[in-house]
Amino acid sequence: MGGGSGGGWYRFPRGSSPQDIVKPAADKTDEKFLSTQVSNMLQEKLKEINAHDYEAIDRHKTEIVNKLKSEFEVEEIRFGGSHARSTDVQGLSDVDILVTLGDFEEGKSSNQVIADFARALKERFPKTEIFAGKMAVTLSFSNGLKVQILPAFRYQDGHQIPDPNGKGWIKTFPNRFARELTSVNKKQSGQVVRVIKLVKTICNANNIDISSYHLENMALKAFKYYTGDKTLPKMLKHFFNQAESLCLKPIPDLSGQSKYVDGDLSKGERERIARDFAQVEAKIDE
């Protein structure tokens, strides 16, 4: 889990250097001018982040759905994870698909259901790399797209999904977190989701090893009562400033899937992430 200088989470326009950009800004000594330049740069980065191949995603989803429906009692199939929350990043985020099956079979282990899924999908995609994990079946397509198929059964307003620690099932309520995030994002003029996408990209470029879901939960806390300027530069700086302390203590998991979203982190790992965030905040200041 490293916090290398990384660099590279933004690029200067072709044919220009840092000096070319800084000089006119310095001449104008205009904070608004600087802010506009940085905002434009971040907007361009967001265009890259959002450049998903939706046609390929839909095609693969349709093929997967048709195969699973032909062999299993499928009640519903929908996107899950960051793709469902619109916080996914091109090139970084896998596509999660939640497959809700019919009546819950108490005696059937999650391992067996996953194995059954893997067998069926290998029949449909014989040339595709397919891996049966503890929670999902992962398909790695030749175009670079990774799709994770998660079996589930309905439970109240949530689901029962495979337990990553065993052969059984655990209860989860992903909509509870999704609703909170949607509410805070709306309150902050839709900027929170954009900030999350940029934060994920920045963390990846700076080798900060932290889960996507953990980052989203920190963003929820950082912006729940935020009253500052609703601009990307200001909000990015605010996130990393708040995250330096937020990462030091466990964050309860609103979905109920586990006690904490970051319960596997040691004290040393938390302190290292905090230092990494401080370095990124300093870069943003620069």
Short mmCIF file of N, CA, C and O in Angstrom, two decimals, residues 234-278:
data_model
loop_
_atom_site.label_atom_id
_atom_site.label_comp_id
_atom_site.label_asym_id
_atom_site.label_seq_id
_atom_site.Cartn_x
_atom_site.Cartn_y
_atom_site.Cartn_z
N LYS A 234 -12.29 23.26 -5.45
CA LYS A 234 -12.53 23.47 -4.02
C LYS A 234 -12.99 22.19 -3.35
O LYS A 234 -12.58 21.86 -2.23
N MET A 235 -13.86 21.44 -4.02
CA MET A 235 -14.41 20.23 -3.42
C MET A 235 -13.39 19.09 -3.39
O MET A 235 -13.38 18.28 -2.47
N LEU A 236 -12.52 19.05 -4.39
CA LEU A 236 -11.44 18.05 -4.37
C LEU A 236 -10.51 18.30 -3.18
O LEU A 236 -10.15 17.37 -2.44
N LYS A 237 -10.13 19.55 -2.99
CA LYS A 237 -9.26 19.90 -1.86
C LYS A 237 -9.95 19.58 -0.54
O LYS A 237 -9.33 19.03 0.38
N HIS A 238 -11.24 19.88 -0.45
CA HIS A 238 -12.00 19.60 0.77
C HIS A 238 -12.03 18.10 1.05
O HIS A 238 -11.86 17.67 2.20
N PHE A 239 -12.24 17.29 0.00
CA PHE A 239 -12.28 15.84 0.22
C PHE A 239 -10.98 15.35 0.83
O PHE A 239 -10.99 14.64 1.85
N PHE A 240 -9.85 15.67 0.21
CA PHE A 240 -8.58 15.14 0.71
C PHE A 240 -8.24 15.70 2.09
O PHE A 240 -7.64 15.00 2.91
N ASN A 241 -8.64 16.94 2.36
CA ASN A 241 -8.44 17.51 3.68
C ASN A 241 -9.21 16.72 4.74
O ASN A 241 -8.68 16.38 5.80
N GLN A 242 -10.47 16.41 4.45
CA GLN A 242 -11.30 15.66 5.39
C GLN A 242 -10.89 14.19 5.46
O GLN A 242 -10.92 13.57 6.53
N ALA A 243 -10.48 13.63 4.32
CA ALA A 243 -10.14 12.21 4.26
C ALA A 243 -8.91 11.88 5.10
O ALA A 243 -8.77 10.74 5.57
N GLU A 244 -8.05 12.86 5.30
CA GLU A 244 -6.85 12.63 6.13
C GLU A 244 -7.22 12.15 7.53
O GLU A 244 -6.51 11.34 8.12
N SER A 245 -8.33 12.65 8.07
CA SER A 245 -8.77 12.21 9.40
C SER A 245 -9.83 11.11 9.31
O SER A 245 -9.87 10.22 10.16
N LEU A 246 -10.66 11.14 8.26
CA LEU A 246 -11.71 10.14 8.13
C LEU A 246 -11.16 8.72 7.99
O LEU A 246 -11.77 7.75 8.45
N CYS A 247 -9.99 8.60 7.34
CA CYS A 247 -9.43 7.27 7.11
C CYS A 247 -8.81 6.66 8.36
O CYS A 247 -8.49 5.47 8.39
N LEU A 248 -8.66 7.46 9.43
CA LEU A 248 -8.00 6.97 10.65
C LEU A 248 -8.93 6.17 11.55
O LEU A 248 -8.48 5.44 12.44
N LYS A 249 -10.25 6.30 11.33
CA LYS A 249 -11.21 5.57 12.17
C LYS A 249 -12.15 4.74 11.28
O LYS A 249 -12.49 5.16 10.18
N PRO A 250 -12.57 3.57 11.77
CA PRO A 250 -13.47 2.73 10.98
C PRO A 250 -14.78 3.44 10.67
O PRO A 250 -15.31 4.18 11.49
N ILE A 251 -15.30 3.21 9.47
CA ILE A 251 -16.57 3.80 9.05
C ILE A 251 -17.63 2.69 8.99
O ILE A 251 -17.45 1.70 8.28
N PRO A 252 -18.72 2.83 9.74
CA PRO A 252 -19.78 1.82 9.71
C PRO A 252 -20.33 1.62 8.30
O PRO A 252 -20.46 2.58 7.53
N ASP A 253 -20.64 0.38 7.97
CA ASP A 253 -21.16 0.05 6.64
C ASP A 253 -22.68 0.18 6.64
O ASP A 253 -23.39 -0.63 7.25
N LEU A 254 -23.20 1.18 5.94
CA LEU A 254 -24.64 1.42 5.89
C LEU A 254 -25.39 0.26 5.23
O LEU A 254 -26.57 0.03 5.52
N SER A 255 -24.72 -0.47 4.36
CA SER A 255 -25.38 -1.56 3.65
C SER A 255 -25.58 -2.79 4.54
O SER A 255 -26.36 -3.68 4.20
N GLY A 256 -24.88 -2.83 5.67
CA GLY A 256 -25.00 -3.97 6.57
C GLY A 256 -24.25 -5.20 6.13
O GLY A 256 -24.28 -6.24 6.80
N GLN A 257 -23.53 -5.12 5.02
CA GLN A 257 -22.80 -6.28 4.52
C GLN A 257 -21.68 -6.67 5.47
O GLN A 257 -21.36 -7.85 5.63
N SER A 258 -21.10 -5.69 6.13
CA SER A 258 -20.08 -5.93 7.15
C SER A 258 -20.23 -4.84 8.20
O SER A 258 -20.99 -3.89 8.04
N LYS A 259 -19.51 -4.98 9.30
CA LYS A 259 -19.62 -3.99 10.37
C LYS A 259 -19.05 -2.65 9.92
O LYS A 259 -19.64 -1.58 10.17
N TYR A 260 -17.88 -2.69 9.28
CA TYR A 260 -17.21 -1.48 8.80
C TYR A 260 -16.83 -1.66 7.33
O TYR A 260 -16.52 -2.77 6.89
N VAL A 261 -16.80 -0.57 6.60
CA VAL A 261 -16.39 -0.64 5.19
C VAL A 261 -14.88 -0.84 5.06
O VAL A 261 -14.39 -1.25 4.01
N ASP A 262 -14.16 -0.52 6.13
CA ASP A 262 -12.70 -0.56 6.11
C ASP A 262 -12.15 -1.35 7.30
O ASP A 262 -11.07 -1.06 7.81
N GLY A 263 -12.89 -2.35 7.73
CA GLY A 263 -12.51 -3.08 8.93
C GLY A 263 -11.24 -3.89 8.82
O GLY A 263 -10.68 -4.31 9.84
N ASP A 264 -10.76 -4.11 7.60
CA ASP A 264 -9.55 -4.92 7.42
C ASP A 264 -8.27 -4.10 7.50
O ASP A 264 -7.17 -4.66 7.43
N LEU A 265 -8.37 -2.79 7.65
CA LEU A 265 -7.18 -1.95 7.68
C LEU A 265 -6.56 -1.89 9.08
O LEU A 265 -7.26 -1.73 10.07
N SER A 266 -5.24 -2.02 9.13
CA SER A 266 -4.52 -1.90 10.40
C SER A 266 -4.26 -0.43 10.70
O SER A 266 -4.44 0.44 9.84
N LYS A 267 -3.82 -0.15 11.93
CA LYS A 267 -3.51 1.22 12.32
C LYS A 267 -2.42 1.80 11.43
O LYS A 267 -2.49 2.96 10.99
N GLY A 268 -1.40 0.99 11.14
CA GLY A 268 -0.30 1.45 10.29
C GLY A 268 -0.76 1.77 8.88
O GLY A 268 -0.32 2.76 8.29
N GLU A 269 -1.66 0.95 8.34
CA GLU A 269 -2.17 1.19 7.00
C GLU A 269 -3.01 2.46 6.95
O GLU A 269 -2.93 3.24 6.00
N ARG A 270 -3.79 2.69 8.00
CA ARG A 270 -4.60 3.91 8.05
C ARG A 270 -3.70 5.15 8.08
O ARG A 270 -3.97 6.15 7.39
N GLU A 271 -2.65 5.10 8.88
CA GLU A 271 -1.73 6.24 8.98
C GLU A 271 -1.02 6.49 7.66
O GLU A 271 -0.78 7.65 7.28
N ARG A 272 -0.69 5.42 6.96
CA ARG A 272 -0.01 5.57 5.67
C ARG A 272 -0.96 6.20 4.64
O ARG A 272 -0.55 7.08 3.87
N ILE A 273 -2.21 5.78 4.64
CA ILE A 273 -3.20 6.38 3.73
C ILE A 273 -3.39 7.86 4.05
O ILE A 273 -3.49 8.70 3.14
N ALA A 274 -3.43 8.19 5.34
CA ALA A 274 -3.59 9.60 5.75
C ALA A 274 -2.43 10.45 5.22
O ALA A 274 -2.64 11.57 4.74
N ARG A 275 -1.21 9.91 5.28
CA ARG A 275 -0.05 10.65 4.75
C ARG A 275 -0.17 10.81 3.23
O ARG A 275 0.16 11.87 2.68
N ASP A 276 -0.63 9.75 2.57
CA ASP A 276 -0.80 9.83 1.11
C ASP A 276 -1.82 10.91 0.74
O ASP A 276 -1.61 11.68 -0.20
N PHE A 277 -2.92 10.97 1.49
CA PHE A 277 -3.94 11.98 1.22
C PHE A 277 -3.38 13.39 1.45
O PHE A 277 -3.70 14.32 0.69
N ALA A 278 -2.57 13.56 2.46
CA ALA A 278 -1.97 14.86 2.75
C ALA A 278 -1.06 15.30 1.60
O ALA A 278 -1.04 16.48 1.23
#
